[in-house]
Amino acid sequence: GAGVSQSPRYKVAKRGQDVALRCDPISGHVSLFWYQQALGQGPEFLTYFQNEAQLDKSGLPSDRFFAERPEGSVSTLKIQRTQQEDSAVYLCASSPQAGGREETQYFGPGTRLLVL
Amino acid sequence: SQQGEEDPQALSIQEGENATMNCSYKTSINNLQWYRQNSGRGLVHLILIRSNEREKHSGRLRVTLDTSKKSSSLLITASRAADTASYFCATDGASKIIFGSGTRLSIRP
């Protein structure tokens, strides 16, 4: 079946521009995670959804970052007034059950964001 | 902040040799996972080991876990060119998975 998909795959934004990154999880997966991965580093947790509920947003670096999953499937990560330090790969992952941290997470290919 | 730290940061070996990567973490865990990431792609889950397990095998992969030392190792036997990738350990934190900084493995032909 289809895996996790993300769009766009690449995004170049001018500093100050707003961007929206989309994640389509595996159908029926309850848990959805967003991660930020800087060059040469491991992914860092941003936020977690259980169905449509955002249960943990402790990793969002500032109030310029906002995520939603209104119908419990597709999720959007929005970054307002982008800054150069936002340049990174943004990874989305889903898992079948609630919680997700005790089971396999299935990752999308990521969106590579470059802020100029 | 990243709980897991992999060692070495980079490893280059000859095809056919075994590769060993280590991961150390700081707080108690319920499980530890290893993921692989090929250049420019998302992560692929390799193996999960629970805190009450000491060793686990999957194909050419062998993972050990020592909770007293808060460390884990990933052994890849009979390495192949396709094993070239970054490898990350991930531990379950209070409410999320925390990844280490990774080991970059290169397999020389």
Short mmCIF file of C-alpha atoms in Angstrom, two decimals:
data_model
loop_
_atom_site.label_atom_id
_atom_site.label_comp_id
_atom_site.label_asym_id
_atom_site.label_seq_id
_atom_site.Cartn_x
_atom_site.Cartn_y
_atom_site.Cartn_z
CA GLY A 1 0.00 0.00 0.00
CA ALA A 2 0.96 3.64 -0.19
CA GLY A 3 3.39 4.96 2.36
CA VAL A 4 3.60 8.38 3.95
CA SER A 5 3.81 11.13 1.37
CA GLN A 6 4.88 14.73 1.79
CA SER A 7 4.61 17.75 -0.44
CA PRO A 8 6.30 19.72 -1.69
CA ARG A 9 9.55 17.77 -1.70
CA TYR A 10 11.56 20.98 -2.00
CA LYS A 11 10.63 24.51 -1.07
CA VAL A 12 12.64 27.68 -1.44
CA ALA A 13 11.26 30.65 0.45
CA LYS A 14 12.36 34.22 0.88
CA ARG A 15 12.93 35.31 4.45
CA GLY A 16 9.66 36.54 5.88
CA GLN A 17 7.49 34.43 3.60
CA ASP A 18 4.92 31.98 5.02
CA VAL A 19 5.13 28.32 3.99
CA ALA A 20 2.83 25.31 4.35
CA LEU A 21 4.08 21.76 4.30
CA ARG A 22 1.70 18.86 3.78
CA CYS A 23 1.79 15.31 5.10
CA ASP A 24 -0.43 12.43 3.96
CA PRO A 25 -0.03 9.61 6.49
CA ILE A 26 -0.74 5.97 5.87
CA SER A 27 -4.50 5.52 5.75
CA GLY A 28 -5.95 4.62 9.13
CA HIS A 29 -2.88 5.54 11.15
CA VAL A 30 -3.87 7.17 14.41
CA SER A 31 -0.58 8.84 15.35
CA LEU A 32 1.19 11.49 13.32
CA PHE A 33 4.50 13.15 14.13
CA TRP A 34 6.44 16.08 12.69
CA TYR A 35 10.23 16.31 13.00
CA GLN A 36 12.82 18.86 11.97
CA GLN A 37 16.18 17.58 10.76
CA ALA A 38 19.12 19.93 10.39
CA LEU A 39 21.99 18.98 8.13
CA GLY A 40 24.11 16.25 9.65
CA GLN A 41 21.86 15.83 12.68
CA GLY A 42 19.17 13.44 13.78
CA PRO A 43 15.50 14.37 13.56
CA GLU A 44 14.18 16.53 16.38
CA PHE A 45 10.60 16.18 17.52
CA LEU A 46 8.24 19.04 16.78
CA THR A 47 4.70 17.90 17.48
CA TYR A 48 2.41 14.87 17.84
CA PHE A 49 -1.21 14.26 16.85
CA GLN A 50 -3.51 11.48 17.96
CA ASN A 51 -6.23 11.59 15.33
CA GLU A 52 -7.18 15.27 15.14
CA ALA A 53 -5.97 16.14 18.63
CA GLN A 54 -2.59 17.80 18.99
CA LEU A 55 -1.41 16.18 22.20
CA ASP A 56 2.15 17.43 22.27
CA LYS A 57 3.58 20.54 20.67
CA SER A 58 6.48 20.97 23.02
CA GLY A 59 9.06 20.74 20.22
CA LEU A 60 7.77 23.62 18.14
CA PRO A 61 10.62 26.14 18.24
CA SER A 62 8.53 29.29 18.25
CA ASP A 63 5.01 30.61 17.85
CA ARG A 64 5.77 31.03 14.15
CA PHE A 65 5.30 27.27 13.82
CA PHE A 66 1.77 25.90 13.69
CA ALA A 67 0.49 22.43 12.86
CA GLU A 68 -2.99 21.06 12.32
CA ARG A 69 -4.72 17.80 11.43
CA PRO A 70 -8.38 18.86 11.31
CA GLU A 71 -9.92 15.59 10.13
CA GLY A 72 -7.46 13.20 11.68
CA SER A 73 -5.73 12.30 8.44
CA VAL A 74 -3.80 14.88 6.39
CA SER A 75 -1.65 17.27 8.40
CA THR A 76 -0.18 20.65 7.57
CA LEU A 77 2.83 22.28 9.19
CA LYS A 78 2.81 26.02 8.69
CA ILE A 79 5.75 28.31 9.31
CA GLN A 80 5.05 32.00 9.37
CA ARG A 81 7.59 34.73 8.62
CA THR A 82 10.29 32.21 7.80
CA GLN A 83 13.83 32.81 9.01
CA GLN A 84 17.08 31.40 7.69
CA GLU A 85 17.42 29.16 10.74
CA ASP A 86 14.21 27.41 9.66
CA SER A 87 16.11 25.85 6.76
CA ALA A 88 16.00 22.11 7.34
CA VAL A 89 14.31 18.92 6.24
CA TYR A 90 10.86 18.51 7.76
CA LEU A 91 9.88 14.89 8.24
CA CYS A 92 6.44 13.49 8.88
CA ALA A 93 5.84 10.05 10.36
CA SER A 94 2.75 8.03 11.21
CA SER A 95 2.06 4.93 13.23
CA PRO A 96 -1.02 2.73 13.52
CA GLN A 97 -1.86 3.14 17.18
CA ALA A 98 -2.15 5.88 19.75
CA GLY A 99 1.05 6.89 21.46
CA GLY A 100 3.34 5.80 18.65
CA ARG A 101 6.52 6.03 20.63
CA GLU A 102 6.46 2.34 21.50
CA GLU A 103 6.12 1.06 17.99
CA THR A 104 7.47 1.54 14.51
CA GLN A 105 7.01 4.94 12.93
CA TYR A 106 6.70 5.13 9.15
CA PHE A 107 8.44 8.15 7.70
CA GLY A 108 7.76 10.19 4.63
CA PRO A 109 10.56 11.37 2.33
CA GLY A 110 10.59 14.83 3.89
CA THR A 111 10.30 18.38 2.63
CA ARG A 112 13.61 20.18 2.24
CA LEU A 113 13.05 23.85 3.09
CA LEU A 114 15.61 26.48 2.15
CA VAL A 115 15.04 30.01 3.38
CA LEU A 116 17.06 32.66 1.58
CA SER B 1 18.33 18.34 22.53
CA GLN B 2 19.07 14.73 21.66
CA GLN B 3 19.20 11.96 24.23
CA GLY B 4 20.94 9.32 22.17
CA GLU B 5 24.51 9.71 21.03
CA GLU B 6 25.92 7.39 18.42
CA ASP B 7 29.53 6.38 18.22
CA PRO B 8 31.40 6.61 15.94
CA GLN B 9 30.05 9.63 14.07
CA ALA B 10 31.41 8.17 10.84
CA LEU B 11 32.57 4.71 9.84
CA SER B 12 34.11 3.47 6.59
CA ILE B 13 34.62 -0.24 6.01
CA GLN B 14 35.30 -2.66 3.19
CA GLU B 15 32.38 -4.48 1.63
CA GLY B 16 31.94 -7.83 3.32
CA GLU B 17 33.25 -6.65 6.69
CA ASN B 18 31.08 -6.23 9.76
CA ALA B 19 30.03 -2.79 11.00
CA THR B 20 29.34 -1.99 14.64
CA MET B 21 27.69 1.20 15.84
CA ASN B 22 27.01 2.16 19.43
CA CYS B 23 24.37 4.31 21.05
CA SER B 24 24.35 5.74 24.54
CA TYR B 25 21.36 7.40 26.18
CA LYS B 26 20.67 9.25 29.39
CA THR B 27 17.32 8.35 30.93
CA SER B 28 15.44 5.12 31.50
CA ILE B 29 13.58 3.74 28.50
CA ASN B 30 10.80 1.33 27.57
CA ASN B 31 12.33 0.52 24.20
CA LEU B 32 15.05 1.52 21.79
CA GLN B 33 14.81 1.55 18.02
CA TRP B 34 17.32 1.76 15.19
CA TYR B 35 16.54 3.54 11.93
CA ARG B 36 18.41 3.89 8.65
CA GLN B 37 18.38 6.96 6.42
CA ASN B 38 19.70 6.91 2.90
CA SER B 39 20.96 10.20 1.51
CA GLY B 40 18.14 12.65 0.95
CA ARG B 41 15.40 10.26 2.03
CA GLY B 42 13.17 9.54 5.00
CA LEU B 43 14.02 7.13 7.77
CA VAL B 44 13.35 3.42 7.60
CA HIS B 45 12.73 1.43 10.75
CA LEU B 46 15.19 -1.44 11.22
CA ILE B 47 14.54 -3.00 14.60
CA LEU B 48 12.98 -2.35 18.01
CA ILE B 49 14.32 -3.83 21.23
CA ARG B 50 12.41 -3.58 24.48
CA SER B 51 13.97 -2.78 27.82
CA ASN B 52 13.54 -6.35 29.07
CA GLU B 53 15.38 -7.77 26.06
CA ARG B 54 19.15 -8.06 25.81
CA GLU B 55 19.63 -9.08 22.19
CA LYS B 56 17.61 -9.22 19.02
CA HIS B 57 18.32 -10.39 15.49
CA SER B 58 16.83 -9.50 12.14
CA GLY B 59 18.55 -10.85 9.05
CA ARG B 60 22.08 -9.44 9.01
CA LEU B 61 21.31 -7.12 11.91
CA ARG B 62 22.06 -7.83 15.55
CA VAL B 63 21.09 -5.38 18.27
CA THR B 64 22.10 -5.55 21.90
CA LEU B 65 20.81 -3.51 24.80
CA ASP B 66 22.48 -2.98 28.17
CA THR B 67 20.11 -0.97 30.35
CA SER B 68 22.60 -0.87 33.24
CA LYS B 69 25.06 0.99 31.01
CA LYS B 70 22.33 2.80 29.09
CA SER B 71 23.81 1.67 25.81
CA SER B 72 22.94 -0.27 22.70
CA SER B 73 24.89 -1.57 19.74
CA LEU B 74 23.92 -2.34 16.16
CA LEU B 75 25.96 -4.90 14.28
CA ILE B 76 25.61 -5.29 10.52
CA THR B 77 27.27 -8.46 9.28
CA ALA B 78 28.67 -9.08 5.80
CA SER B 79 28.17 -5.44 4.76
CA ARG B 80 27.03 -4.52 1.27
CA ALA B 81 27.25 -1.32 -0.76
CA ALA B 82 23.54 -0.81 -0.20
CA ASP B 83 24.18 -0.53 3.55
CA THR B 84 25.78 2.88 2.98
CA ALA B 85 23.54 5.24 4.96
CA SER B 86 23.18 7.07 8.25
CA TYR B 87 22.02 5.03 11.20
CA PHE B 88 20.14 6.50 14.14
CA CYS B 89 19.11 5.11 17.48
CA ALA B 90 15.88 6.41 18.93
CA THR B 91 14.65 6.13 22.49
CA ASP B 92 11.18 6.75 23.90
CA GLY B 93 11.28 9.89 25.96
CA ALA B 94 8.56 11.15 28.24
CA SER B 95 6.05 11.64 25.45
CA LYS B 96 7.97 11.27 22.21
CA ILE B 97 10.78 9.50 20.42
CA ILE B 98 14.20 11.10 20.72
CA PHE B 99 16.78 10.46 18.01
CA GLY B 100 20.53 10.49 18.31
CA SER B 101 22.83 12.37 15.99
CA GLY B 102 23.61 9.31 13.89
CA THR B 103 26.50 7.29 12.51
CA ARG B 104 27.36 7.77 8.84
CA LEU B 105 28.36 4.39 7.43
CA SER B 106 30.21 4.12 4.13
CA ILE B 107 30.89 0.76 2.48
CA ARG B 108 33.88 0.70 0.17
CA PRO B 109 33.70 -1.68 -2.81
#
